[in-house]
């Protein structure tokens, strides 16, 4: 065997190992929300009647990467609340029955829109994983669409008016 042949086998093996590691990281990276440390915002078990998601909240027309407020959104016992990272108290809590919501178009920067008298119209990105700030990840974007659908179903079960 020549040096070039050995080098080609080594490079192919390295590419294979990097690919397997990448798939492992995508499949196992932060599937569920970690506890935020704030009262009432601990992670819930899958299938529970309440839910907590990592979230980025932006006002209508704002870009999530530059003006989004990061934290956790929780739907529980007929209420929806947002708890910003680093804040000792929830930023806002609204009865779910007073909230209207739906999915944004595929071209929008956030997956979900919500509207209530207390919050006005806001955009929301929800995820059980860490939400990227400046780097885009198409695989994670597809999963975030699924998380948004799950979030809206949960919100509807708690009395919100969810657009089809």
Short mmCIF file of N, CA and C in Angstrom, two decimals:
data_model
loop_
_atom_site.label_atom_id
_atom_site.label_comp_id
_atom_site.label_asym_id
_atom_site.label_seq_id
_atom_site.Cartn_x
_atom_site.Cartn_y
_atom_site.Cartn_z
N UNK A 1 0.84 -1.18 0.00
CA UNK A 1 0.00 0.00 0.00
C UNK A 1 0.88 1.24 0.00
N UNK A 2 0.47 2.18 -0.77
CA UNK A 2 1.22 3.42 -0.85
C UNK A 2 0.72 4.40 0.21
N UNK A 3 1.49 5.42 0.42
CA UNK A 3 1.15 6.46 1.39
C UNK A 3 -0.17 7.14 1.00
N UNK A 4 -0.38 7.38 -0.29
CA UNK A 4 -1.60 8.05 -0.75
C UNK A 4 -2.83 7.19 -0.45
N UNK A 5 -2.73 5.88 -0.65
CA UNK A 5 -3.85 4.98 -0.37
C UNK A 5 -4.19 5.00 1.12
N UNK A 6 -3.18 4.94 1.96
CA UNK A 6 -3.40 4.98 3.41
C UNK A 6 -4.03 6.31 3.81
N UNK A 7 -3.57 7.39 3.23
CA UNK A 7 -4.10 8.71 3.52
C UNK A 7 -5.57 8.80 3.10
N UNK A 8 -5.93 8.27 1.94
CA UNK A 8 -7.32 8.29 1.48
C UNK A 8 -8.23 7.49 2.43
N UNK A 9 -7.77 6.31 2.87
CA UNK A 9 -8.55 5.52 3.82
C UNK A 9 -8.72 6.28 5.14
N UNK A 10 -7.71 6.94 5.60
CA UNK A 10 -7.78 7.70 6.85
C UNK A 10 -8.76 8.86 6.73
N UNK A 11 -8.73 9.56 5.61
CA UNK A 11 -9.65 10.69 5.39
C UNK A 11 -11.08 10.19 5.32
N UNK A 12 -11.33 9.10 4.61
CA UNK A 12 -12.68 8.55 4.53
C UNK A 12 -13.19 8.11 5.90
N UNK A 13 -12.34 7.49 6.68
CA UNK A 13 -12.73 7.09 8.04
C UNK A 13 -13.05 8.29 8.91
N UNK A 14 -12.25 9.35 8.79
CA UNK A 14 -12.50 10.57 9.56
C UNK A 14 -13.82 11.21 9.16
N UNK A 15 -14.10 11.27 7.87
CA UNK A 15 -15.37 11.84 7.40
C UNK A 15 -16.54 11.03 7.93
N UNK A 16 -16.42 9.72 7.92
CA UNK A 16 -17.47 8.85 8.44
C UNK A 16 -17.69 9.10 9.94
N UNK A 17 -16.63 9.19 10.71
CA UNK A 17 -16.76 9.44 12.15
C UNK A 17 -17.38 10.80 12.44
N UNK A 18 -16.98 11.81 11.70
CA UNK A 18 -17.56 13.16 11.88
C UNK A 18 -19.05 13.13 11.54
N UNK A 19 -19.43 12.41 10.48
CA UNK A 19 -20.84 12.30 10.11
C UNK A 19 -21.67 11.61 11.18
N UNK A 20 -21.15 10.53 11.73
CA UNK A 20 -21.86 9.81 12.79
C UNK A 20 -21.99 10.70 14.03
N UNK A 21 -20.93 11.42 14.38
CA UNK A 21 -20.98 12.32 15.53
C UNK A 21 -22.01 13.43 15.31
N UNK A 22 -22.05 13.99 14.09
CA UNK A 22 -23.02 15.04 13.76
C UNK A 22 -24.45 14.52 13.92
N UNK A 23 -24.74 13.35 13.40
CA UNK A 23 -26.08 12.77 13.54
C UNK A 23 -26.43 12.51 15.00
N UNK A 24 -25.46 12.05 15.78
CA UNK A 24 -25.68 11.85 17.21
C UNK A 24 -26.04 13.17 17.90
N UNK A 25 -25.32 14.24 17.59
CA UNK A 25 -25.59 15.54 18.21
C UNK A 25 -26.95 16.09 17.82
N UNK A 26 -27.33 15.93 16.56
CA UNK A 26 -28.63 16.42 16.10
C UNK A 26 -29.75 15.64 16.80
N UNK A 27 -29.58 14.34 16.93
CA UNK A 27 -30.63 13.50 17.50
C UNK A 27 -30.78 13.66 19.02
N UNK A 28 -29.72 14.01 19.72
CA UNK A 28 -29.78 14.03 21.19
C UNK A 28 -29.63 15.39 21.82
N UNK A 29 -29.45 16.44 21.07
CA UNK A 29 -29.17 17.75 21.63
C UNK A 29 -30.40 18.38 22.26
N UNK A 30 -30.45 18.46 23.59
CA UNK A 30 -31.44 19.25 24.33
C UNK A 30 -32.87 19.03 23.94
N UNK A 31 -33.37 17.81 23.98
CA UNK A 31 -34.73 17.54 23.54
C UNK A 31 -35.78 18.20 24.43
N UNK A 32 -35.59 18.25 25.71
CA UNK A 32 -36.58 18.82 26.60
C UNK A 32 -36.04 20.09 27.24
N UNK A 33 -36.95 20.94 27.71
CA UNK A 33 -36.58 22.20 28.35
C UNK A 33 -35.94 21.91 29.69
N UNK A 34 -34.86 22.56 29.95
CA UNK A 34 -34.23 22.46 31.27
C UNK A 34 -34.91 23.45 32.21
N UNK A 35 -34.89 23.16 33.49
CA UNK A 35 -35.53 24.05 34.46
C UNK A 35 -34.84 25.41 34.44
N UNK A 36 -35.65 26.48 34.49
CA UNK A 36 -35.09 27.82 34.44
C UNK A 36 -34.63 28.31 35.79
N UNK A 37 -35.02 27.62 36.86
CA UNK A 37 -34.66 28.07 38.19
C UNK A 37 -35.70 28.99 38.80
N UNK A 38 -36.70 29.39 38.02
CA UNK A 38 -37.75 30.25 38.53
C UNK A 38 -38.91 29.40 39.05
N UNK A 39 -39.61 29.87 40.09
CA UNK A 39 -40.74 29.10 40.61
C UNK A 39 -41.80 28.90 39.54
N UNK A 40 -42.31 27.68 39.44
CA UNK A 40 -43.40 27.40 38.50
C UNK A 40 -42.95 27.17 37.08
N UNK A 41 -41.68 27.18 36.80
CA UNK A 41 -41.22 26.99 35.43
C UNK A 41 -40.27 25.80 35.32
N UNK A 42 -40.55 24.75 36.08
CA UNK A 42 -39.76 23.53 35.96
C UNK A 42 -40.23 22.75 34.73
N UNK A 43 -39.36 21.93 34.18
CA UNK A 43 -39.72 21.13 33.01
C UNK A 43 -40.82 20.14 33.37
N UNK A 44 -41.67 19.83 32.41
CA UNK A 44 -42.75 18.88 32.62
C UNK A 44 -42.46 17.62 31.83
N UNK A 45 -43.12 16.57 32.21
CA UNK A 45 -42.95 15.30 31.51
C UNK A 45 -43.75 15.33 30.21
N UNK A 46 -43.27 14.65 29.17
CA UNK A 46 -44.04 14.57 27.92
C UNK A 46 -45.41 13.94 28.19
N UNK A 47 -46.43 14.49 27.54
CA UNK A 47 -47.79 13.98 27.72
C UNK A 47 -48.55 14.63 28.85
N UNK A 48 -47.93 15.50 29.63
CA UNK A 48 -48.62 16.18 30.72
C UNK A 48 -49.60 17.20 30.15
N UNK A 49 -50.53 17.63 30.96
CA UNK A 49 -51.54 18.57 30.50
C UNK A 49 -51.06 20.01 30.51
N UNK A 50 -49.85 20.24 30.92
CA UNK A 50 -49.26 21.57 30.85
C UNK A 50 -47.95 21.44 30.08
N UNK A 51 -47.38 22.55 29.69
CA UNK A 51 -46.15 22.47 28.92
C UNK A 51 -45.30 23.71 29.08
N UNK A 52 -43.99 23.52 28.93
CA UNK A 52 -43.02 24.60 28.99
C UNK A 52 -42.12 24.51 27.78
N UNK A 53 -41.87 25.65 27.16
CA UNK A 53 -41.03 25.72 25.98
C UNK A 53 -40.01 26.84 26.14
N UNK A 54 -38.81 26.64 25.60
CA UNK A 54 -37.91 27.76 25.41
C UNK A 54 -38.59 28.69 24.43
N UNK A 55 -38.40 29.99 24.58
CA UNK A 55 -39.13 30.91 23.73
C UNK A 55 -38.33 32.18 23.44
N UNK A 56 -38.61 32.76 22.28
CA UNK A 56 -38.16 34.10 21.93
C UNK A 56 -39.41 34.88 21.56
N UNK A 57 -39.67 35.95 22.28
CA UNK A 57 -40.85 36.78 22.07
C UNK A 57 -40.41 38.08 21.41
N UNK A 58 -41.07 38.45 20.32
CA UNK A 58 -40.78 39.71 19.65
C UNK A 58 -42.08 40.44 19.37
N UNK A 59 -41.99 41.76 19.36
CA UNK A 59 -43.14 42.57 18.99
C UNK A 59 -43.37 42.44 17.50
N UNK A 60 -44.58 42.73 17.08
CA UNK A 60 -44.94 42.66 15.66
C UNK A 60 -43.98 43.51 14.83
N UNK A 61 -43.41 42.92 13.80
CA UNK A 61 -42.52 43.63 12.89
C UNK A 61 -41.07 43.68 13.32
N UNK A 62 -40.72 43.10 14.47
CA UNK A 62 -39.34 43.12 14.95
C UNK A 62 -38.63 41.83 14.58
N UNK A 63 -37.31 41.89 14.50
CA UNK A 63 -36.50 40.72 14.15
C UNK A 63 -36.11 39.99 15.43
N UNK A 64 -36.36 38.66 15.53
CA UNK A 64 -36.09 37.93 16.77
C UNK A 64 -34.63 37.93 17.19
N UNK A 65 -33.70 37.94 16.24
CA UNK A 65 -32.29 37.87 16.61
C UNK A 65 -31.80 39.15 17.26
N UNK A 66 -32.43 40.29 16.94
CA UNK A 66 -31.94 41.57 17.43
C UNK A 66 -32.77 42.14 18.57
N UNK A 67 -34.08 41.91 18.56
CA UNK A 67 -34.91 42.53 19.60
C UNK A 67 -35.75 41.51 20.36
N UNK A 68 -35.50 40.23 20.16
CA UNK A 68 -36.29 39.21 20.84
C UNK A 68 -35.93 39.08 22.31
N UNK A 69 -36.94 38.86 23.13
CA UNK A 69 -36.74 38.58 24.55
C UNK A 69 -36.74 37.07 24.72
N UNK A 70 -35.68 36.54 25.29
CA UNK A 70 -35.53 35.09 25.45
C UNK A 70 -35.97 34.69 26.84
N UNK A 71 -36.54 33.49 26.91
CA UNK A 71 -36.98 32.96 28.19
C UNK A 71 -37.75 31.68 28.01
N UNK A 72 -38.78 31.48 28.84
CA UNK A 72 -39.62 30.29 28.79
C UNK A 72 -41.08 30.73 28.74
N UNK A 73 -41.85 30.03 27.94
CA UNK A 73 -43.30 30.25 27.93
C UNK A 73 -43.93 28.98 28.48
N UNK A 74 -44.94 29.17 29.32
CA UNK A 74 -45.59 28.03 29.98
C UNK A 74 -47.10 28.13 29.81
N UNK A 75 -47.71 27.01 29.47
CA UNK A 75 -49.16 26.89 29.40
C UNK A 75 -49.55 25.92 30.50
N UNK A 76 -50.35 26.41 31.45
CA UNK A 76 -50.68 25.58 32.60
C UNK A 76 -51.97 26.05 33.24
N UNK A 77 -52.89 25.13 33.51
CA UNK A 77 -54.08 25.40 34.29
C UNK A 77 -54.90 26.57 33.75
N UNK A 78 -55.00 26.67 32.42
CA UNK A 78 -55.81 27.73 31.81
C UNK A 78 -55.11 29.06 31.68
N UNK A 79 -53.82 29.11 31.90
CA UNK A 79 -53.05 30.35 31.81
C UNK A 79 -51.86 30.16 30.89
N UNK A 80 -51.41 31.24 30.30
CA UNK A 80 -50.16 31.23 29.54
C UNK A 80 -49.29 32.35 30.11
N UNK A 81 -48.03 32.05 30.34
CA UNK A 81 -47.12 33.05 30.91
C UNK A 81 -45.76 32.98 30.26
N UNK A 82 -45.10 34.12 30.24
CA UNK A 82 -43.73 34.21 29.71
C UNK A 82 -42.82 34.67 30.82
N UNK A 83 -41.72 33.97 30.99
CA UNK A 83 -40.74 34.28 32.02
C UNK A 83 -39.42 34.57 31.32
N UNK A 84 -39.01 35.83 31.27
CA UNK A 84 -37.76 36.22 30.60
C UNK A 84 -36.56 35.69 31.38
N UNK A 85 -35.52 35.30 30.65
CA UNK A 85 -34.29 34.83 31.30
C UNK A 85 -33.75 35.92 32.22
N UNK A 86 -33.34 35.55 33.41
CA UNK A 86 -32.73 36.50 34.34
C UNK A 86 -33.71 37.30 35.15
N UNK A 87 -35.00 37.12 34.93
CA UNK A 87 -36.01 37.88 35.66
C UNK A 87 -36.55 37.02 36.81
N UNK A 88 -36.67 37.59 38.02
CA UNK A 88 -37.15 36.79 39.15
C UNK A 88 -38.65 36.49 39.07
N UNK A 89 -39.42 37.30 38.34
CA UNK A 89 -40.86 37.13 38.22
C UNK A 89 -41.24 36.95 36.75
N UNK A 90 -42.38 36.31 36.48
CA UNK A 90 -42.85 36.21 35.09
C UNK A 90 -43.05 37.59 34.48
N UNK A 91 -42.70 37.73 33.22
CA UNK A 91 -42.85 38.99 32.51
C UNK A 91 -44.32 39.32 32.29
N UNK A 92 -45.10 38.32 31.88
CA UNK A 92 -46.54 38.48 31.76
C UNK A 92 -47.23 37.13 31.92
N UNK A 93 -48.45 37.18 32.44
CA UNK A 93 -49.31 36.01 32.59
C UNK A 93 -50.70 36.43 32.14
N UNK A 94 -51.30 35.62 31.25
CA UNK A 94 -52.59 35.95 30.66
C UNK A 94 -53.48 34.71 30.73
N UNK A 95 -54.77 34.88 31.07
CA UNK A 95 -55.68 33.73 30.97
C UNK A 95 -55.73 33.26 29.51
N UNK A 96 -55.61 31.97 29.31
CA UNK A 96 -55.58 31.42 27.94
C UNK A 96 -56.86 31.75 27.18
N UNK A 97 -57.97 31.87 27.87
CA UNK A 97 -59.24 32.17 27.20
C UNK A 97 -59.25 33.57 26.58
N UNK A 98 -58.33 34.45 26.98
CA UNK A 98 -58.26 35.81 26.44
C UNK A 98 -57.20 35.94 25.35
N UNK A 99 -56.66 34.81 24.90
CA UNK A 99 -55.58 34.82 23.91
C UNK A 99 -56.08 34.27 22.59
N UNK A 100 -55.70 34.94 21.51
CA UNK A 100 -55.89 34.43 20.15
C UNK A 100 -54.51 34.11 19.61
N UNK A 101 -54.41 33.06 18.83
CA UNK A 101 -53.11 32.69 18.29
C UNK A 101 -53.22 31.89 17.02
N UNK A 102 -52.11 31.75 16.34
CA UNK A 102 -52.06 30.96 15.12
C UNK A 102 -50.63 30.86 14.63
N UNK A 103 -50.47 30.13 13.52
CA UNK A 103 -49.15 29.94 12.93
C UNK A 103 -48.88 31.03 11.91
N UNK A 104 -47.67 31.54 11.93
CA UNK A 104 -47.23 32.48 10.91
C UNK A 104 -46.95 31.71 9.62
N UNK A 105 -46.76 32.44 8.54
CA UNK A 105 -46.42 31.80 7.29
C UNK A 105 -45.02 31.21 7.38
N UNK A 106 -44.70 30.38 6.43
CA UNK A 106 -43.40 29.71 6.43
C UNK A 106 -42.26 30.70 6.26
N UNK A 107 -42.53 31.88 5.72
CA UNK A 107 -41.48 32.87 5.46
C UNK A 107 -41.27 33.84 6.61
N UNK A 108 -42.09 33.75 7.65
CA UNK A 108 -41.96 34.65 8.80
C UNK A 108 -40.75 34.26 9.65
N UNK A 109 -40.25 35.20 10.43
CA UNK A 109 -39.09 34.95 11.29
C UNK A 109 -39.47 34.16 12.54
N UNK A 110 -40.72 34.22 12.96
CA UNK A 110 -41.20 33.49 14.13
C UNK A 110 -42.32 32.55 13.69
N UNK A 111 -42.49 31.48 14.41
CA UNK A 111 -43.44 30.45 14.02
C UNK A 111 -44.89 30.78 14.39
N UNK A 112 -45.10 31.48 15.51
CA UNK A 112 -46.43 31.66 16.07
C UNK A 112 -46.71 33.14 16.31
N UNK A 113 -47.97 33.53 16.16
CA UNK A 113 -48.39 34.86 16.59
C UNK A 113 -49.42 34.69 17.70
N UNK A 114 -49.36 35.59 18.67
CA UNK A 114 -50.33 35.61 19.76
C UNK A 114 -50.85 37.03 19.91
N UNK A 115 -52.09 37.12 20.38
CA UNK A 115 -52.70 38.44 20.56
C UNK A 115 -53.61 38.40 21.78
N UNK A 116 -53.42 39.39 22.65
CA UNK A 116 -54.31 39.56 23.80
C UNK A 116 -54.30 41.04 24.18
N UNK A 117 -55.25 41.40 25.04
CA UNK A 117 -55.31 42.80 25.48
C UNK A 117 -54.07 43.18 26.29
N UNK A 118 -53.52 42.25 27.06
CA UNK A 118 -52.37 42.54 27.90
C UNK A 118 -51.06 42.62 27.11
N UNK A 119 -50.90 41.78 26.11
CA UNK A 119 -49.62 41.71 25.39
C UNK A 119 -49.63 42.41 24.05
N UNK A 120 -50.81 42.71 23.50
CA UNK A 120 -50.88 43.17 22.12
C UNK A 120 -50.55 41.99 21.20
N UNK A 121 -50.22 42.30 19.97
CA UNK A 121 -49.84 41.23 19.03
C UNK A 121 -48.34 41.02 19.12
N UNK A 122 -47.94 39.78 19.41
CA UNK A 122 -46.53 39.43 19.51
C UNK A 122 -46.26 38.20 18.65
N UNK A 123 -45.02 38.03 18.29
CA UNK A 123 -44.56 36.83 17.59
C UNK A 123 -43.76 36.00 18.57
N UNK A 124 -43.79 34.70 18.36
CA UNK A 124 -43.21 33.78 19.32
C UNK A 124 -42.56 32.62 18.58
N UNK A 125 -41.33 32.31 18.95
CA UNK A 125 -40.67 31.09 18.52
C UNK A 125 -40.56 30.21 19.74
N UNK A 126 -41.05 28.98 19.65
CA UNK A 126 -41.01 28.05 20.78
C UNK A 126 -40.22 26.80 20.39
N UNK A 127 -39.54 26.22 21.38
CA UNK A 127 -38.76 25.03 21.11
C UNK A 127 -38.47 24.30 22.41
N UNK A 128 -38.32 22.98 22.32
CA UNK A 128 -37.84 22.22 23.46
C UNK A 128 -36.32 22.20 23.48
N UNK A 129 -35.70 22.78 22.48
CA UNK A 129 -34.25 22.86 22.36
C UNK A 129 -33.81 24.31 22.54
N UNK A 130 -32.51 24.48 22.66
CA UNK A 130 -31.95 25.83 22.68
C UNK A 130 -32.30 26.52 21.36
N UNK A 131 -32.70 27.78 21.41
CA UNK A 131 -33.04 28.52 20.20
C UNK A 131 -31.82 29.31 19.76
N UNK A 132 -31.38 29.08 18.54
CA UNK A 132 -30.20 29.76 18.02
C UNK A 132 -30.47 31.25 17.88
N UNK A 133 -29.43 32.06 18.13
CA UNK A 133 -29.57 33.51 18.03
C UNK A 133 -29.25 34.03 16.65
N UNK A 134 -28.04 33.82 16.18
CA UNK A 134 -27.61 34.41 14.92
C UNK A 134 -27.33 33.38 13.84
N UNK A 135 -27.17 32.13 14.21
CA UNK A 135 -26.86 31.09 13.25
C UNK A 135 -28.13 30.34 12.91
N UNK A 136 -28.41 30.17 11.63
CA UNK A 136 -29.61 29.47 11.20
C UNK A 136 -29.32 27.98 11.07
N UNK A 137 -30.29 27.15 11.42
CA UNK A 137 -30.15 25.71 11.33
C UNK A 137 -31.46 25.17 10.75
N UNK A 138 -31.43 24.74 9.49
CA UNK A 138 -32.64 24.30 8.82
C UNK A 138 -33.28 23.09 9.50
N UNK A 139 -32.48 22.17 10.00
CA UNK A 139 -33.04 21.00 10.69
C UNK A 139 -33.79 21.44 11.94
N UNK A 140 -33.21 22.37 12.69
CA UNK A 140 -33.86 22.85 13.90
C UNK A 140 -35.11 23.67 13.55
N UNK A 141 -35.06 24.41 12.45
CA UNK A 141 -36.25 25.17 12.02
C UNK A 141 -37.43 24.23 11.75
N UNK A 142 -37.16 23.09 11.13
CA UNK A 142 -38.23 22.12 10.87
C UNK A 142 -38.79 21.58 12.19
N UNK A 143 -37.92 21.31 13.15
CA UNK A 143 -38.40 20.84 14.44
C UNK A 143 -39.17 21.94 15.17
N UNK A 144 -38.75 23.18 15.03
CA UNK A 144 -39.46 24.28 15.68
C UNK A 144 -40.87 24.44 15.13
N UNK A 145 -41.08 24.13 13.85
CA UNK A 145 -42.44 24.14 13.31
C UNK A 145 -43.30 23.10 14.02
N UNK A 146 -42.72 21.93 14.30
CA UNK A 146 -43.44 20.88 15.02
C UNK A 146 -43.72 21.33 16.45
N UNK A 147 -42.73 21.97 17.09
CA UNK A 147 -42.94 22.47 18.46
C UNK A 147 -44.03 23.55 18.48
N UNK A 148 -44.08 24.38 17.45
CA UNK A 148 -45.11 25.42 17.37
C UNK A 148 -46.49 24.79 17.27
N UNK A 149 -46.62 23.74 16.46
CA UNK A 149 -47.89 23.04 16.33
C UNK A 149 -48.30 22.46 17.68
N UNK A 150 -47.37 21.82 18.38
CA UNK A 150 -47.63 21.25 19.70
C UNK A 150 -48.05 22.35 20.69
N UNK A 151 -47.35 23.50 20.64
CA UNK A 151 -47.66 24.62 21.52
C UNK A 151 -49.09 25.12 21.29
N UNK A 152 -49.47 25.29 20.02
CA UNK A 152 -50.81 25.78 19.72
C UNK A 152 -51.89 24.77 20.11
N UNK A 153 -51.62 23.49 19.94
CA UNK A 153 -52.58 22.48 20.41
C UNK A 153 -52.78 22.58 21.91
N UNK A 154 -51.69 22.70 22.64
CA UNK A 154 -51.77 22.82 24.10
C UNK A 154 -52.51 24.10 24.48
N UNK A 155 -52.22 25.18 23.80
CA UNK A 155 -52.88 26.45 24.08
C UNK A 155 -54.38 26.34 23.83
N UNK A 156 -54.77 25.69 22.74
CA UNK A 156 -56.19 25.49 22.44
C UNK A 156 -56.89 24.63 23.49
N UNK A 157 -56.21 23.61 24.02
CA UNK A 157 -56.79 22.77 25.07
C UNK A 157 -57.04 23.55 26.35
N UNK A 158 -56.32 24.63 26.54
CA UNK A 158 -56.48 25.44 27.75
C UNK A 158 -57.43 26.62 27.54
N UNK A 159 -58.11 26.67 26.38
CA UNK A 159 -59.16 27.67 26.19
C UNK A 159 -58.84 28.81 25.26
N UNK A 160 -57.67 28.85 24.67
CA UNK A 160 -57.33 29.94 23.74
C UNK A 160 -58.06 29.74 22.41
N UNK A 161 -58.22 30.82 21.67
CA UNK A 161 -58.81 30.78 20.34
C UNK A 161 -57.68 30.64 19.34
N UNK A 162 -57.51 29.44 18.79
CA UNK A 162 -56.40 29.15 17.90
C UNK A 162 -56.93 29.08 16.47
N UNK A 163 -56.32 29.89 15.59
CA UNK A 163 -56.72 29.87 14.18
C UNK A 163 -56.26 28.58 13.53
N UNK A 164 -57.09 28.02 12.64
CA UNK A 164 -56.72 26.76 11.97
C UNK A 164 -55.54 26.93 11.03
#
